[in-house]
């Protein structure tokens, strides 16, 4: 029984991603390959809140700027 071409494509993608995961080497455990520290949970919370909060707030500041300009 022949599989449709889409099934063959997904099967090859699945095999590739699982082989990549098997070949990857994460030394030192989770979070050691990140460009920031995850040891201090309070600082991490503050930094993540600032990062995502700034992205959320920018459209509102732009709208305020346009409504207030003369």
N, CA, C and O atoms as a CHARMM CRD file, in Angstrom:
* protein
*
  280
    1    1 UNK  N      0.85300  -1.17500   0.00000 PROA 1      0.00000
    2    1 UNK  CA     0.00000   0.00000   0.00000 PROA 1      0.00000
    3    1 UNK  C      0.89900   1.23900   0.00000 PROA 1      0.00000
    4    1 UNK  O      1.76200   1.38700   0.86600 PROA 1      0.00000
    5    2 UNK  N      0.69500   2.11700  -0.96400 PROA 2      0.00000
    6    2 UNK  CA     1.50800   3.32700  -1.08100 PROA 2      0.00000
    7    2 UNK  C      0.93800   4.44200  -0.21000 PROA 2      0.00000
    8    2 UNK  O     -0.27300   4.64200  -0.11300 PROA 2      0.00000
    9    3 UNK  N      1.86900   5.15800   0.41600 PROA 3      0.00000
   10    3 UNK  CA     1.45600   6.29200   1.23400 PROA 3      0.00000
   11    3 UNK  C      1.37200   7.53300   0.35500 PROA 3      0.00000
   12    3 UNK  O      2.09500   7.63500  -0.63600 PROA 3      0.00000
   13    4 UNK  N      0.50300   8.47400   0.70200 PROA 4      0.00000
   14    4 UNK  CA     0.44700   9.72400  -0.06900 PROA 4      0.00000
   15    4 UNK  C      1.74800  10.50300   0.12100 PROA 4      0.00000
   16    4 UNK  O      2.43600  10.31900   1.12500 PROA 4      0.00000
   17    5 UNK  N      2.08900  11.36500  -0.82800 PROA 5      0.00000
   18    5 UNK  CA     3.35000  12.12700  -0.74300 PROA 5      0.00000
   19    5 UNK  C      3.47100  12.97000   0.52400 PROA 5      0.00000
   20    5 UNK  O      4.57000  13.12500   1.05700 PROA 5      0.00000
   21    6 UNK  N      2.36900  13.51300   1.00900 PROA 6      0.00000
   22    6 UNK  CA     2.43100  14.33600   2.22300 PROA 6      0.00000
   23    6 UNK  C      2.85400  13.50300   3.42800 PROA 6      0.00000
   24    6 UNK  O      3.60500  13.97700   4.28100 PROA 6      0.00000
   25    7 UNK  N      2.37500  12.26800   3.49900 PROA 7      0.00000
   26    7 UNK  CA     2.74800  11.39200   4.61200 PROA 7      0.00000
   27    7 UNK  C      4.22800  11.05900   4.55500 PROA 7      0.00000
   28    7 UNK  O      4.88500  10.98400   5.59400 PROA 7      0.00000
   29    8 UNK  N      4.76400  10.85800   3.35500 PROA 8      0.00000
   30    8 UNK  CA     6.19800  10.58900   3.21600 PROA 8      0.00000
   31    8 UNK  C      7.01800  11.80200   3.64600 PROA 8      0.00000
   32    8 UNK  O      8.06300  11.66400   4.28100 PROA 8      0.00000
   33    9 UNK  N      6.54000  12.97300   3.29800 PROA 9      0.00000
   34    9 UNK  CA     7.24500  14.19700   3.67800 PROA 9      0.00000
   35    9 UNK  C      7.27500  14.35500   5.19700 PROA 9      0.00000
   36    9 UNK  O      8.32800  14.63400   5.77200 PROA 9      0.00000
   37   10 UNK  N      6.11300  14.17700   5.85300 PROA 10     0.00000
   38   10 UNK  CA     6.06000  14.31300   7.30100 PROA 10     0.00000
   39   10 UNK  C      6.90000  13.24200   7.98500 PROA 10     0.00000
   40   10 UNK  O      7.51600  13.49900   9.02000 PROA 10     0.00000
   41   11 UNK  N      6.92400  12.05800   7.41600 PROA 11     0.00000
   42   11 UNK  CA     7.72400  10.97400   7.98300 PROA 11     0.00000
   43   11 UNK  C      9.20500  11.31300   7.92700 PROA 11     0.00000
   44   11 UNK  O      9.93000  11.07000   8.89200 PROA 11     0.00000
   45   12 UNK  N      9.66900  11.87200   6.80800 PROA 12     0.00000
   46   12 UNK  CA    11.08400  12.23400   6.69600 PROA 12     0.00000
   47   12 UNK  C     11.43100  13.38900   7.63400 PROA 12     0.00000
   48   12 UNK  O     12.52300  13.42200   8.20100 PROA 12     0.00000
   49   13 UNK  N     10.51000  14.33200   7.79700 PROA 13     0.00000
   50   13 UNK  CA    10.74300  15.43600   8.74000 PROA 13     0.00000
   51   13 UNK  C     10.83100  14.89600  10.16100 PROA 13     0.00000
   52   13 UNK  O     11.69300  15.32000  10.93100 PROA 13     0.00000
   53   14 UNK  N      9.95200  13.96600  10.51600 PROA 14     0.00000
   54   14 UNK  CA     9.95100  13.37100  11.84900 PROA 14     0.00000
   55   14 UNK  C     11.27100  12.64600  12.11200 PROA 14     0.00000
   56   14 UNK  O     11.86000  12.79200  13.18300 PROA 14     0.00000
   57   15 UNK  N     11.72600  11.87500  11.14400 PROA 15     0.00000
   58   15 UNK  CA    12.98700  11.15200  11.32700 PROA 15     0.00000
   59   15 UNK  C     14.16200  12.10500  11.46200 PROA 15     0.00000
   60   15 UNK  O     15.06800  11.85900  12.25900 PROA 15     0.00000
   61   16 UNK  N     14.16200  13.19500  10.69000 PROA 16     0.00000
   62   16 UNK  CA    15.25000  14.16200  10.77000 PROA 16     0.00000
   63   16 UNK  C     15.27800  14.84700  12.12800 PROA 16     0.00000
   64   16 UNK  O     16.34300  14.97200  12.73200 PROA 16     0.00000
   65   17 UNK  N     14.11600  15.29700  12.62100 PROA 17     0.00000
   66   17 UNK  CA    14.10200  16.01900  13.89600 PROA 17     0.00000
   67   17 UNK  C     14.48100  15.11600  15.05700 PROA 17     0.00000
   68   17 UNK  O     15.16400  15.56000  15.98000 PROA 17     0.00000
   69   18 UNK  N     14.05500  13.86100  15.03300 PROA 18     0.00000
   70   18 UNK  CA    14.43000  12.96800  16.12700 PROA 18     0.00000
   71   18 UNK  C     15.91300  12.65700  16.08800 PROA 18     0.00000
   72   18 UNK  O     16.53300  12.48400  17.13700 PROA 18     0.00000
   73   19 UNK  N     16.50000  12.58000  14.88700 PROA 19     0.00000
   74   19 UNK  CA    17.93800  12.32300  14.81400 PROA 19     0.00000
   75   19 UNK  C     18.72000  13.54200  15.29700 PROA 19     0.00000
   76   19 UNK  O     19.77600  13.39100  15.91300 PROA 19     0.00000
   77   20 UNK  N     18.21700  14.74400  15.02700 PROA 20     0.00000
   78   20 UNK  CA    18.88000  15.96600  15.50700 PROA 20     0.00000
   79   20 UNK  C     18.85700  16.00400  17.02600 PROA 20     0.00000
   80   20 UNK  O     19.85400  16.36400  17.65300 PROA 20     0.00000
   81   21 UNK  N     17.72900  15.63700  17.62400 PROA 21     0.00000
   82   21 UNK  CA    17.62200  15.63200  19.07700 PROA 21     0.00000
   83   21 UNK  C     18.57200  14.61000  19.67500 PROA 21     0.00000
   84   21 UNK  O     19.19800  14.87600  20.70200 PROA 21     0.00000
   85   22 UNK  N     18.68900  13.45700  19.05700 PROA 22     0.00000
   86   22 UNK  CA    19.59500  12.42900  19.56900 PROA 22     0.00000
   87   22 UNK  C     21.05100  12.85200  19.47700 PROA 22     0.00000
   88   22 UNK  O     21.85600  12.49400  20.33700 PROA 22     0.00000
   89   23 UNK  N     21.40100  13.61700  18.43400 PROA 23     0.00000
   90   23 UNK  CA    22.79100  14.03400  18.25100 PROA 23     0.00000
   91   23 UNK  C     23.16400  15.24100  19.09500 PROA 23     0.00000
   92   23 UNK  O     24.35000  15.50200  19.29800 PROA 23     0.00000
   93   24 UNK  N     22.18300  15.98300  19.58900 PROA 24     0.00000
   94   24 UNK  CA    22.49200  17.19300  20.35000 PROA 24     0.00000
   95   24 UNK  C     23.06500  16.81900  21.72000 PROA 24     0.00000
   96   24 UNK  O     22.66400  15.82700  22.33000 PROA 24     0.00000
   97   25 UNK  N     23.99400  17.62100  22.17600 PROA 25     0.00000
   98   25 UNK  CA    24.63000  17.37600  23.46800 PROA 25     0.00000
   99   25 UNK  C     24.43400  18.60700  24.33200 PROA 25     0.00000
  100   25 UNK  O     25.00500  19.66300  24.06300 PROA 25     0.00000
  101   26 UNK  N     23.64100  18.47000  25.35000 PROA 26     0.00000
  102   26 UNK  CA    23.39200  19.56100  26.28200 PROA 26     0.00000
  103   26 UNK  C     24.23100  19.29200  27.52000 PROA 26     0.00000
  104   26 UNK  O     23.87400  18.46200  28.35600 PROA 26     0.00000
  105   27 UNK  N     25.33900  19.99300  27.62900 PROA 27     0.00000
  106   27 UNK  CA    26.24900  19.76200  28.74500 PROA 27     0.00000
  107   27 UNK  C     25.88200  20.66500  29.91100 PROA 27     0.00000
  108   27 UNK  O     25.70300  21.86800  29.72600 PROA 27     0.00000
  109   28 UNK  N     25.77300  20.12400  31.06500 PROA 28     0.00000
  110   28 UNK  CA    25.52800  20.91500  32.25100 PROA 28     0.00000
  111   28 UNK  C     24.06800  21.01300  32.63900 PROA 28     0.00000
  112   28 UNK  O     23.76200  21.60800  33.67200 PROA 28     0.00000
  113   29 UNK  N     23.17700  20.47300  31.88100 PROA 29     0.00000
  114   29 UNK  CA    21.76700  20.49600  32.24200 PROA 29     0.00000
  115   29 UNK  C     20.99500  21.60100  31.55200 PROA 29     0.00000
  116   29 UNK  O     21.53100  22.34800  30.73300 PROA 29     0.00000
  117   30 UNK  N     19.74100  21.68300  31.89900 PROA 30     0.00000
  118   30 UNK  CA    18.84300  22.65400  31.27200 PROA 30     0.00000
  119   30 UNK  C     19.19200  24.07400  31.68400 PROA 30     0.00000
  120   30 UNK  O     19.51100  24.33100  32.84500 PROA 30     0.00000
  121   31 UNK  N     19.13100  24.98400  30.74000 PROA 31     0.00000
  122   31 UNK  CA    19.37100  26.39300  31.01600 PROA 31     0.00000
  123   31 UNK  C     20.81500  26.82300  30.97900 PROA 31     0.00000
  124   31 UNK  O     21.09600  28.01100  31.13600 PROA 31     0.00000
  125   32 UNK  N     21.73300  25.91700  30.78100 PROA 32     0.00000
  126   32 UNK  CA    23.14900  26.28000  30.77000 PROA 32     0.00000
  127   32 UNK  C     23.59100  26.85900  29.43600 PROA 32     0.00000
  128   32 UNK  O     24.62600  27.52300  29.36900 PROA 32     0.00000
  129   33 UNK  N     22.83500  26.62400  28.37800 PROA 33     0.00000
  130   33 UNK  CA    23.20600  27.13700  27.06400 PROA 33     0.00000
  131   33 UNK  C     22.46600  28.42400  26.70100 PROA 33     0.00000
  132   33 UNK  O     22.51400  28.86200  25.55200 PROA 33     0.00000
  133   34 UNK  N     21.78700  29.02800  27.67000 PROA 34     0.00000
  134   34 UNK  CA    21.06400  30.27200  27.42500 PROA 34     0.00000
  135   34 UNK  C     21.98700  31.46700  27.63200 PROA 34     0.00000
  136   34 UNK  O     22.93700  31.37900  28.41000 PROA 34     0.00000
  137   35 UNK  N     21.72900  32.59300  26.94600 PROA 35     0.00000
  138   35 UNK  CA    22.59000  33.76700  27.10700 PROA 35     0.00000
  139   35 UNK  C     22.30000  34.57300  28.36100 PROA 35     0.00000
  140   35 UNK  O     22.83600  35.66900  28.52400 PROA 35     0.00000
  141   36 UNK  N     21.46200  34.05400  29.25200 PROA 36     0.00000
  142   36 UNK  CA    21.15900  34.73100  30.51400 PROA 36     0.00000
  143   36 UNK  C     21.02800  33.67700  31.60200 PROA 36     0.00000
  144   36 UNK  O     20.83400  32.49400  31.32200 PROA 36     0.00000
  145   37 UNK  N     21.13700  34.12100  32.83300 PROA 37     0.00000
  146   37 UNK  CA    21.09800  33.20100  33.96300 PROA 37     0.00000
  147   37 UNK  C     19.65700  32.92500  34.38200 PROA 37     0.00000
  148   37 UNK  O     18.82400  33.83100  34.41300 PROA 37     0.00000
  149   38 UNK  N     19.37900  31.68200  34.70000 PROA 38     0.00000
  150   38 UNK  CA    18.05200  31.31900  35.20200 PROA 38     0.00000
  151   38 UNK  C     18.13500  30.88900  36.66000 PROA 38     0.00000
  152   38 UNK  O     17.17500  30.33800  37.19800 PROA 38     0.00000
  153   39 UNK  N     19.25900  31.13300  37.29700 PROA 39     0.00000
  154   39 UNK  CA    19.46100  30.73800  38.69100 PROA 39     0.00000
  155   39 UNK  C     18.64600  31.60000  39.64300 PROA 39     0.00000
  156   39 UNK  O     18.00900  31.08100  40.56000 PROA 39     0.00000
  157   40 UNK  N     18.66100  32.92600  39.43200 PROA 40     0.00000
  158   40 UNK  CA    17.93700  33.84600  40.29300 PROA 40     0.00000
  159   40 UNK  C     16.52100  34.02900  39.72300 PROA 40     0.00000
  160   40 UNK  O     16.33400  34.75400  38.74600 PROA 40     0.00000
  161   41 UNK  N     15.54200  33.38100  40.32500 PROA 41     0.00000
  162   41 UNK  CA    14.18500  33.37700  39.78300 PROA 41     0.00000
  163   41 UNK  C     13.53200  34.75600  39.84000 PROA 41     0.00000
  164   41 UNK  O     12.75900  35.10500  38.94800 PROA 41     0.00000
  165   42 UNK  N     13.82600  35.53600  40.86000 PROA 42     0.00000
  166   42 UNK  CA    13.25900  36.88000  40.96400 PROA 42     0.00000
  167   42 UNK  C     13.75900  37.78900  39.85800 PROA 42     0.00000
  168   42 UNK  O     12.98100  38.52100  39.24600 PROA 42     0.00000
  169   43 UNK  N     15.06400  37.74100  39.60200 PROA 43     0.00000
  170   43 UNK  CA    15.64200  38.55800  38.53100 PROA 43     0.00000
  171   43 UNK  C     15.12400  38.09300  37.17100 PROA 43     0.00000
  172   43 UNK  O     14.83900  38.91500  36.30000 PROA 43     0.00000
  173   44 UNK  N     15.00300  36.79100  36.99200 PROA 44     0.00000
  174   44 UNK  CA    14.48000  36.25400  35.74200 PROA 44     0.00000
  175   44 UNK  C     13.04600  36.73500  35.52300 PROA 44     0.00000
  176   44 UNK  O     12.68700  37.12300  34.41100 PROA 44     0.00000
  177   45 UNK  N     12.22900  36.71300  36.56900 PROA 45     0.00000
  178   45 UNK  CA    10.85000  37.19500  36.47000 PROA 45     0.00000
  179   45 UNK  C     10.81500  38.67000  36.09400 PROA 45     0.00000
  180   45 UNK  O     10.03400  39.07400  35.23400 PROA 45     0.00000
  181   46 UNK  N     11.65300  39.47100  36.73000 PROA 46     0.00000
  182   46 UNK  CA    11.70700  40.90000  36.43000 PROA 46     0.00000
  183   46 UNK  C     12.12500  41.14800  34.98900 PROA 46     0.00000
  184   46 UNK  O     11.50600  41.95600  34.29700 PROA 46     0.00000
  185   47 UNK  N     13.15700  40.46900  34.53300 PROA 47     0.00000
  186   47 UNK  CA    13.65600  40.66600  33.17600 PROA 47     0.00000
  187   47 UNK  C     12.63000  40.20600  32.13100 PROA 47     0.00000
  188   47 UNK  O     12.44000  40.87500  31.11600 PROA 47     0.00000
  189   48 UNK  N     11.97900  39.08700  32.37200 PROA 48     0.00000
  190   48 UNK  CA    10.97100  38.59700  31.43000 PROA 48     0.00000
  191   48 UNK  C      9.76000  39.52900  31.40900 PROA 48     0.00000
  192   48 UNK  O      9.18100  39.76700  30.35000 PROA 48     0.00000
  193   49 UNK  N      9.37300  40.06200  32.57900 PROA 49     0.00000
  194   49 UNK  CA     8.25600  40.99400  32.63800 PROA 49     0.00000
  195   49 UNK  C      8.58300  42.27100  31.88100 PROA 49     0.00000
  196   49 UNK  O      7.74400  42.78300  31.14100 PROA 49     0.00000
  197   50 UNK  N      9.79400  42.79100  32.05700 PROA 50     0.00000
  198   50 UNK  CA    10.20600  43.98800  31.31800 PROA 50     0.00000
  199   50 UNK  C     10.24800  43.72800  29.82000 PROA 50     0.00000
  200   50 UNK  O      9.80500  44.56600  29.03300 PROA 50     0.00000
  201   51 UNK  N     10.77500  42.58000  29.41700 PROA 51     0.00000
  202   51 UNK  CA    10.90900  42.25000  27.99800 PROA 51     0.00000
  203   51 UNK  C      9.53700  42.13600  27.33700 PROA 51     0.00000
  204   51 UNK  O      9.27300  42.79600  26.33100 PROA 51     0.00000
  205   52 UNK  N      8.66900  41.30400  27.89700 PROA 52     0.00000
  206   52 UNK  CA     7.35400  41.11000  27.28800 PROA 52     0.00000
  207   52 UNK  C      6.43900  42.30300  27.53900 PROA 52     0.00000
  208   52 UNK  O      5.61700  42.64000  26.68700 PROA 52     0.00000
  209   53 UNK  N      6.57200  42.94100  28.69200 PROA 53     0.00000
  210   53 UNK  CA     5.74800  44.10600  28.99700 PROA 53     0.00000
  211   53 UNK  C      6.05500  45.28500  28.09500 PROA 53     0.00000
  212   53 UNK  O      5.14500  46.01600  27.70400 PROA 53     0.00000
  213   54 UNK  N      7.32700  45.48500  27.75600 PROA 54     0.00000
  214   54 UNK  CA     7.67200  46.58800  26.86100 PROA 54     0.00000
  215   54 UNK  C      7.08400  46.35600  25.47900 PROA 54     0.00000
  216   54 UNK  O      6.59200  47.29300  24.85000 PROA 54     0.00000
  217   55 UNK  N      7.12800  45.13100  25.00400 PROA 55     0.00000
  218   55 UNK  CA     6.53400  44.83000  23.70500 PROA 55     0.00000
  219   55 UNK  C      5.03000  45.02100  23.70000 PROA 55     0.00000
  220   55 UNK  O      4.45400  45.40500  22.68200 PROA 55     0.00000
  221   56 UNK  N      4.39800  44.75900  24.81500 PROA 56     0.00000
  222   56 UNK  CA     2.95500  44.94100  24.92800 PROA 56     0.00000
  223   56 UNK  C      2.60400  46.42500  25.03000 PROA 56     0.00000
  224   56 UNK  O      1.57500  46.84800  24.50200 PROA 56     0.00000
  225   57 UNK  N      3.43900  47.22200  25.69800 PROA 57     0.00000
  226   57 UNK  CA     3.12400  48.62000  25.97000 PROA 57     0.00000
  227   57 UNK  C      3.42800  49.55500  24.80500 PROA 57     0.00000
  228   57 UNK  O      2.83300  50.62900  24.71300 PROA 57     0.00000
  229   58 UNK  N      4.33100  49.17500  23.92400 PROA 58     0.00000
  230   58 UNK  CA     4.74900  50.07300  22.83900 PROA 58     0.00000
  231   58 UNK  C      3.57800  50.56600  21.99600 PROA 58     0.00000
  232   58 UNK  O      3.50400  51.77000  21.75100 PROA 58     0.00000
  233   59 UNK  N      2.66500  49.72700  21.53900 PROA 59     0.00000
  234   59 UNK  CA     1.55300  50.26300  20.73500 PROA 59     0.00000
  235   59 UNK  C      0.70400  51.29300  21.47800 PROA 59     0.00000
  236   59 UNK  O      0.19100  52.23000  20.86700 PROA 59     0.00000
  237   60 UNK  N      0.55700  51.12600  22.77600 PROA 60     0.00000
  238   60 UNK  CA    -0.23300  52.08800  23.54600 PROA 60     0.00000
  239   60 UNK  C      0.49200  53.42800  23.65600 PROA 60     0.00000
  240   60 UNK  O     -0.14500  54.47900  23.59100 PROA 60     0.00000
  241   61 UNK  N      1.81900  53.40300  23.82100 PROA 61     0.00000
  242   61 UNK  CA     2.58200  54.64800  23.86000 PROA 61     0.00000
  243   61 UNK  C      2.58500  55.32900  22.49600 PROA 61     0.00000
  244   61 UNK  O      2.54400  56.55800  22.42700 PROA 61     0.00000
  245   62 UNK  N      2.63000  54.57400  21.43100 PROA 62     0.00000
  246   62 UNK  CA     2.56800  55.15500  20.09200 PROA 62     0.00000
  247   62 UNK  C      1.20700  55.80700  19.87000 PROA 62     0.00000
  248   62 UNK  O      1.13000  56.91500  19.33900 PROA 62     0.00000
  249   63 UNK  N      0.14800  55.13600  20.26800 PROA 63     0.00000
  250   63 UNK  CA    -1.20000  55.69400  20.15100 PROA 63     0.00000
  251   63 UNK  C     -1.32400  56.96900  20.96900 PROA 63     0.00000
  252   63 UNK  O     -1.88600  57.95500  20.49200 PROA 63     0.00000
  253   64 UNK  N     -0.81100  56.96700  22.18700 PROA 64     0.00000
  254   64 UNK  CA    -0.86000  58.15700  23.04400 PROA 64     0.00000
  255   64 UNK  C     -0.10900  59.31400  22.39500 PROA 64     0.00000
  256   64 UNK  O     -0.57300  60.45400  22.40600 PROA 64     0.00000
  257   65 UNK  N      1.05600  59.00700  21.83000 PROA 65     0.00000
  258   65 UNK  CA     1.86000  60.03700  21.17500 PROA 65     0.00000
  259   65 UNK  C      1.08000  60.66400  20.01300 PROA 65     0.00000
  260   65 UNK  O      1.07000  61.88500  19.85900 PROA 65     0.00000
  261   66 UNK  N      0.42700  59.82600  19.19700 PROA 66     0.00000
  262   66 UNK  CA    -0.30700  60.34700  18.05900 PROA 66     0.00000
  263   66 UNK  C     -1.55100  61.12500  18.48600 PROA 66     0.00000
  264   66 UNK  O     -1.92600  62.08700  17.81700 PROA 66     0.00000
  265   67 UNK  N     -2.18100  60.74200  19.55500 PROA 67     0.00000
  266   67 UNK  CA    -3.35700  61.47100  20.03200 PROA 67     0.00000
  267   67 UNK  C     -2.98900  62.80200  20.66700 PROA 67     0.00000
  268   67 UNK  O     -3.79000  63.73500  20.63100 PROA 67     0.00000
  269   68 UNK  N     -1.79700  62.91600  21.24900 PROA 68     0.00000
  270   68 UNK  CA    -1.40500  64.15300  21.92500 PROA 68     0.00000
  271   68 UNK  C     -0.66700  65.14500  21.03700 PROA 68     0.00000
  272   68 UNK  O     -0.55600  66.31900  21.39200 PROA 68     0.00000
  273   69 UNK  N     -0.16400  64.70500  19.89800 PROA 69     0.00000
  274   69 UNK  CA     0.59800  65.66500  19.08000 PROA 69     0.00000
  275   69 UNK  C     -0.35800  66.63800  18.40100 PROA 69     0.00000
  276   69 UNK  O     -1.50700  66.31800  18.09900 PROA 69     0.00000
  277   70 UNK  N      0.15700  67.81400  18.17900 PROA 70     0.00000
  278   70 UNK  CA    -0.70300  68.89700  17.65100 PROA 70     0.00000
  279   70 UNK  C     -0.62700  68.97600  16.15600 PROA 70     0.00000
  280   70 UNK  O     -1.28200  69.82400  15.54900 PROA 70     0.00000
